[in-house]
Coordinates of C-alpha atoms in Angstrom, one line a residue:
M1 CA -8.9 -155.2 156.9
F2 CA -7.2 -158.3 158.1
D3 CA -4.1 -157.5 156.1
Y4 CA -3.8 -154.3 157.9
I5 CA -4.2 -155.9 161.3
K6 CA -1.6 -158.5 160.4
Y7 CA 1.1 -155.9 159.9
C8 CA 0.3 -154.0 163.0
N9 CA 2.2 -154.4 166.2
A10 CA 0.4 -156.3 168.8
P11 CA -0.1 -153.5 171.3
H12 CA -1.7 -151.4 168.5
R13 CA -3.8 -154.2 167.1
V14 CA -6.7 -153.4 169.4
V15 CA -6.4 -149.8 168.5
C16 CA -6.4 -150.7 164.9
L17 CA -9.3 -153.0 165.3
G18 CA -11.0 -150.4 167.2
V19 CA -10.5 -147.8 164.6
V20 CA -11.5 -150.1 161.8
G21 CA -14.6 -151.1 163.8
R22 CA -15.7 -147.6 164.3
Q23 CA -15.2 -146.7 160.7
G24 CA -17.2 -149.7 159.5
H25 CA -20.0 -148.9 162.0
D26 CA -20.1 -145.2 160.9
S27 CA -20.3 -146.2 157.2
R28 CA -23.2 -148.6 157.9
M29 CA -25.0 -145.9 159.9
E30 CA -24.5 -143.4 157.1
S31 CA -25.8 -146.0 154.6
H32 CA -28.9 -146.7 156.7
S33 CA -29.6 -143.0 157.7
R34 CA -29.8 -141.9 154.0
W35 CA -32.6 -144.3 153.1
P36 CA -34.9 -143.9 156.2
S37 CA -34.8 -140.0 155.8
F38 CA -35.9 -140.3 152.2
T39 CA -38.7 -142.7 153.1
V40 CA -40.1 -140.4 155.8
R41 CA -40.4 -137.5 153.3
K42 CA -42.3 -139.7 150.9
R43 CA -44.6 -140.8 153.7
V44 CA -45.2 -137.2 154.8
A45 CA -45.9 -136.2 151.2
A46 CA -48.3 -139.2 150.8
I47 CA -50.1 -138.4 154.0
S48 CA -50.4 -134.8 153.0
M49 CA -51.8 -135.8 149.6
V50 CA -54.3 -138.1 151.2
L51 CA -55.4 -135.4 153.6
A52 CA -55.7 -132.9 150.7
I53 CA -57.8 -135.4 148.8
A54 CA -59.9 -136.1 151.8
F55 CA -60.5 -132.4 152.5
A56 CA -61.4 -131.8 148.8
A57 CA -63.8 -134.7 149.0
V58 CA -65.4 -133.3 152.1
A59 CA -65.6 -129.9 150.5
I60 CA -67.3 -131.3 147.4
V61 CA -69.7 -133.4 149.4
S62 CA -70.4 -130.5 151.8
N63 CA -71.1 -128.2 148.9
L64 CA -73.4 -130.8 147.3
G65 CA -75.1 -131.2 150.6
R66 CA -75.5 -127.5 151.0
L67 CA -77.1 -127.3 147.6
N68 CA -79.5 -130.1 148.5
V69 CA -80.4 -128.4 151.7
E70 CA -81.0 -125.1 149.9
E71 CA -83.1 -126.8 147.2
A72 CA -85.2 -128.7 149.8
L73 CA -85.7 -125.5 151.7
V74 CA -86.8 -123.6 148.6
R75 CA -89.3 -126.3 147.7
Q76 CA -90.6 -126.3 151.2
Q77 CA -91.1 -122.6 151.2
V78 CA -92.7 -122.6 147.7
Y79 CA -95.3 -125.3 148.4
G80 CA -95.9 -123.8 151.9
S81 CA -96.5 -120.4 150.3
V82 CA -98.9 -121.9 147.7
A83 CA -100.9 -123.6 150.5
D84 CA -101.2 -120.3 152.2
K85 CA -102.3 -118.6 149.0
V86 CA -104.9 -121.3 148.4
R87 CA -106.3 -120.7 151.9
D88 CA -106.5 -117.0 151.2
F89 CA -108.1 -117.7 147.8
R90 CA -110.8 -119.7 149.4
T91 CA -111.4 -117.0 152.0
T92 CA -111.8 -114.4 149.3
A93 CA -114.1 -116.7 147.3
D94 CA -116.4 -117.1 150.3
A95 CA -116.4 -113.3 150.8
L96 CA -117.3 -112.8 147.1
K97 CA -120.1 -115.3 147.4
F98 CA -121.5 -113.4 150.4
S99 CA -121.2 -110.0 148.7
V100 CA -123.0 -111.2 145.5
S101 CA -125.7 -112.7 147.6
E102 CA -126.2 -109.5 149.6
W103 CA -126.1 -107.4 146.5
S104 CA -128.8 -109.6 144.9
A105 CA -130.9 -109.3 148.0
T106 CA -130.6 -105.6 148.9
R107 CA -129.4 -104.0 145.6
L108 CA -127.2 -101.7 147.7
G109 CA -124.3 -100.2 145.8
H110 CA -121.6 -100.9 148.3
H111 CA -122.1 -104.6 147.9
A112 CA -121.6 -104.2 144.2
E113 CA -118.4 -102.3 144.7
R114 CA -117.2 -105.0 147.1
A115 CA -118.1 -107.8 144.7
V116 CA -116.1 -106.3 141.9
E117 CA -113.1 -105.6 144.2
L118 CA -113.1 -109.2 145.5
R119 CA -113.2 -110.6 142.0
R120 CA -110.1 -108.6 141.1
I121 CA -108.4 -109.8 144.3
L122 CA -109.1 -113.4 143.2
D123 CA -107.6 -112.7 139.8
G124 CA -104.4 -111.5 141.5
Q125 CA -104.3 -114.5 143.9
L126 CA -104.7 -116.9 141.1
S127 CA -102.0 -115.2 139.1
Y128 CA -99.6 -115.6 142.1
I129 CA -100.5 -119.3 142.4
K130 CA -99.9 -119.9 138.7
G131 CA -96.6 -118.0 138.8
S132 CA -95.1 -119.9 141.7
A133 CA -91.6 -121.0 140.5
G134 CA -90.7 -124.6 141.4
A135 CA -94.2 -125.8 141.9
Q136 CA -94.2 -128.2 139.0
N137 CA -95.6 -131.1 141.0
I138 CA -99.0 -129.3 141.5
G139 CA -99.4 -128.1 137.9
S140 CA -102.4 -130.2 137.2
E141 CA -104.2 -129.1 140.3
I142 CA -103.5 -125.4 139.4
N143 CA -104.9 -126.0 135.9
Q144 CA -108.1 -127.4 137.3
L145 CA -108.5 -124.5 139.7
E146 CA -107.8 -122.0 136.8
T147 CA -110.4 -123.7 134.6
R148 CA -113.1 -123.8 137.3
F149 CA -112.4 -120.2 138.3
G150 CA -112.6 -119.1 134.7
V151 CA -116.1 -120.3 134.5
L152 CA -117.0 -118.7 137.9
A153 CA -115.4 -115.4 136.9
T154 CA -117.4 -115.3 133.6
Q155 CA -120.7 -116.0 135.3
S156 CA -119.8 -113.5 138.1
K157 CA -119.4 -110.8 135.5
E158 CA -122.7 -111.7 133.8
M159 CA -124.3 -111.6 137.3
E160 CA -122.8 -108.1 137.9
M161 CA -124.1 -106.8 134.6
A162 CA -127.6 -108.2 135.3
L163 CA -127.7 -106.6 138.7
K164 CA -126.5 -103.3 137.4
S165 CA -129.2 -103.3 134.8
L166 CA -131.8 -103.8 137.6
G167 CA -130.3 -100.9 139.6
Q168 CA -131.7 -99.6 142.8
R169 CA -134.9 -97.8 143.9
T170 CA -133.0 -94.6 144.4
S171 CA -130.8 -94.7 141.2
G172 CA -131.0 -95.6 137.6
G173 CA -131.9 -99.0 136.3
L174 CA -135.1 -101.0 135.8
H175 CA -136.0 -100.9 139.5
H176 CA -135.9 -97.2 139.5
S177 CA -137.8 -97.0 136.2
V178 CA -140.7 -99.0 137.7
L179 CA -140.8 -96.8 140.7
V180 CA -140.8 -93.6 138.8
S181 CA -143.5 -94.7 136.2
G182 CA -145.6 -96.1 139.0
L183 CA -145.5 -92.8 141.0
A184 CA -146.5 -90.9 137.8
L185 CA -149.4 -93.2 137.2
E186 CA -150.6 -93.0 140.8
R187 CA -150.5 -89.2 140.9
L188 CA -152.7 -88.9 137.8
V189 CA -155.2 -91.6 138.9
K190 CA -155.4 -90.5 142.5
P191 CA -158.3 -88.1 142.1
F192 CA -160.4 -91.1 140.8
S193 CA -160.3 -92.6 144.2
F194 CA -162.4 -89.7 145.6
E195 CA -165.2 -90.0 142.9
D196 CA -168.3 -92.0 143.5
E197 CA -168.8 -93.0 139.9
L198 CA -168.5 -96.7 139.2
Q199 CA -166.2 -96.1 136.2
S200 CA -163.8 -94.1 138.3
Q201 CA -163.7 -96.7 141.0
K202 CA -163.0 -99.4 138.5
I203 CA -160.0 -97.4 137.1
W204 CA -158.7 -96.8 140.6
S205 CA -159.2 -100.5 141.6
A206 CA -157.4 -101.7 138.4
V207 CA -154.4 -99.5 139.1
Q208 CA -154.3 -100.6 142.7
A209 CA -154.3 -104.3 141.5
L210 CA -151.3 -103.5 139.4
F211 CA -149.4 -102.0 142.4
T212 CA -150.4 -105.0 144.6
Q213 CA -149.1 -107.5 142.1
E214 CA -145.9 -105.5 141.7
A215 CA -145.3 -105.7 145.5
L216 CA -146.0 -109.4 145.5
A217 CA -143.6 -109.9 142.6
R218 CA -140.9 -108.0 144.4
S219 CA -141.2 -110.3 147.5
A220 CA -141.5 -113.5 145.5
L221 CA -141.3 -113.4 141.7
E222 CA -143.6 -116.2 140.6
D223 CA -145.5 -116.9 137.5
S224 CA -148.8 -116.5 139.3
S225 CA -147.9 -112.9 140.3
L226 CA -147.0 -112.1 136.7
A227 CA -150.2 -113.6 135.4
T228 CA -152.3 -111.7 137.9
F229 CA -150.5 -108.5 136.9
D230 CA -151.4 -109.1 133.2
I231 CA -155.1 -109.6 134.2
A232 CA -155.1 -106.3 136.2
K233 CA -153.5 -104.6 133.2
V234 CA -156.3 -105.9 130.9
R235 CA -158.9 -104.7 133.3
L236 CA -157.3 -101.2 133.4
E237 CA -157.2 -101.0 129.6
R238 CA -160.9 -101.8 129.4
A239 CA -161.8 -99.2 132.0
L240 CA -159.7 -96.6 130.1
D241 CA -161.4 -97.5 126.8
R242 CA -164.8 -96.7 128.4
L243 CA -163.3 -93.5 129.9
S244 CA -162.1 -92.4 126.5
V245 CA -165.8 -91.9 125.5
S246 CA -166.4 -89.2 128.1
S247 CA -162.8 -88.0 128.8
P248 CA -160.6 -88.8 125.8
T249 CA -157.7 -86.6 126.9
M250 CA -157.5 -88.0 130.4
A251 CA -157.9 -91.6 129.0
T252 CA -155.0 -91.0 126.6
Q253 CA -152.7 -89.7 129.4
L254 CA -153.6 -92.6 131.7
K255 CA -153.1 -95.1 128.9
S256 CA -149.6 -93.7 128.2
L257 CA -148.6 -93.8 131.9
A258 CA -150.1 -97.2 132.4
E259 CA -148.3 -98.6 129.3
A260 CA -145.0 -97.1 130.5
Y261 CA -145.5 -98.6 134.0
A262 CA -146.4 -102.0 132.6
N263 CA -143.5 -102.1 130.2
S264 CA -141.1 -101.1 133.0
F265 CA -142.5 -103.7 135.3
E266 CA -142.3 -106.5 132.6
A267 CA -138.7 -105.5 131.8
W268 CA -137.8 -105.6 135.4
A269 CA -139.5 -109.0 135.9
V270 CA -137.5 -110.4 133.0
A271 CA -134.2 -109.0 134.4
E272 CA -135.1 -110.2 137.8
K273 CA -135.7 -113.7 136.6
E274 CA -132.3 -113.6 134.8
V275 CA -130.6 -112.5 138.0
M276 CA -132.2 -115.3 139.9
L277 CA -131.1 -117.9 137.3
K278 CA -127.6 -116.5 137.1
G279 CA -127.4 -116.3 140.9
N280 CA -128.3 -120.0 141.2
A281 CA -125.7 -120.9 138.5
L282 CA -123.1 -118.7 140.3
N283 CA -123.8 -120.4 143.6
S284 CA -123.3 -123.8 141.9
Q285 CA -119.9 -122.6 140.6
F286 CA -118.8 -121.5 144.1
D287 CA -119.7 -125.0 145.3
L288 CA -117.8 -126.6 142.4
L289 CA -114.8 -124.5 143.2
L290 CA -114.4 -126.1 146.6
Q291 CA -113.0 -129.4 145.3
P292 CA -110.2 -128.0 143.1
L293 CA -109.2 -125.8 146.1
E294 CA -109.2 -128.7 148.4
D295 CA -107.1 -130.8 146.0
L296 CA -104.6 -128.0 145.5
S297 CA -104.3 -127.3 149.2
Q298 CA -103.9 -131.0 150.0
K299 CA -101.3 -131.5 147.3
S300 CA -99.4 -128.4 148.3
L301 CA -99.2 -129.5 151.9
E302 CA -98.1 -132.9 150.9
E303 CA -95.3 -131.6 148.8
A304 CA -94.3 -129.2 151.5
A305 CA -94.1 -132.1 153.9
V306 CA -92.0 -134.2 151.5
A307 CA -89.7 -131.2 151.0
G308 CA -89.4 -130.9 154.8
V309 CA -88.4 -134.5 155.2
S310 CA -85.8 -134.1 152.4
L311 CA -84.5 -131.0 154.1
I312 CA -83.9 -132.8 157.4
S313 CA -82.3 -135.7 155.6
S314 CA -80.0 -133.4 153.6
Q315 CA -79.0 -131.6 156.8
K316 CA -78.2 -134.8 158.6
K317 CA -76.0 -136.1 155.8
T318 CA -74.2 -132.8 155.4
F319 CA -73.5 -132.6 159.1
A320 CA -72.3 -136.2 159.2
V321 CA -69.8 -135.6 156.4
I322 CA -68.5 -132.4 158.0
L323 CA -68.1 -134.0 161.4

């Protein structure tokens, strides 16, 4: 550059210097402009990549958070539903206890139908509780309830069979058999009440003693009533033995009816005792069912509460990541 300036005329030196100066400045600007433009593109690309990674991370975390929220919500719904079903199960069990008690006391058929229906409802409710998906944390409580209800259901069926064997006064069964045989005996022995003979009065009195002990046994079946019934039966047999001397045909008919009546009453008394024993055992099973129900209900509510806390926590974390 200086050689060129040296051979230039003085007036043009400034011009030459000016030209050379602009050329040098332009070349330096071109050299600097190429490098900065390339660096900006790299920076933009790097920023874009960082943003893409950040968005991907947010999407992944958000999806995981959504899954956690859904899982917690499902668990809360499952355990809450189990708690509701346990409450329904307990209500149905109380209704079954009442129906069996009323059936035992009144022998009315509609109580029998209601008891059978309620037991079937309990079977369905227990199946729903056992089949609750995602309720692994209450498996032991469900097994305890199932075991206890299995014993209760078995005894309930036995109680139903015993009550059906007893029947009602207006339908088949032992109860009706006692009524029919007693009426037949009373119709045949009724004329003896109008006779003045001592033998006839003893026969009538012995039959009335049988009816009296039957009535007492129906109100309160006790061993004393059964013993007194046996005594009255022996008295009637003796009176009929004496009657057979004078009226063998009548004595034979009365003996047959009296035997049928006594056998019906004794069979009824045995079945009635069985019903009483089974009823007491069944009531005990209803009482024993309360604790497994309470444990399962409490555990279900606790798990539902834990799932609710987890749901809120998952929602907060997910919203924090998104925002």
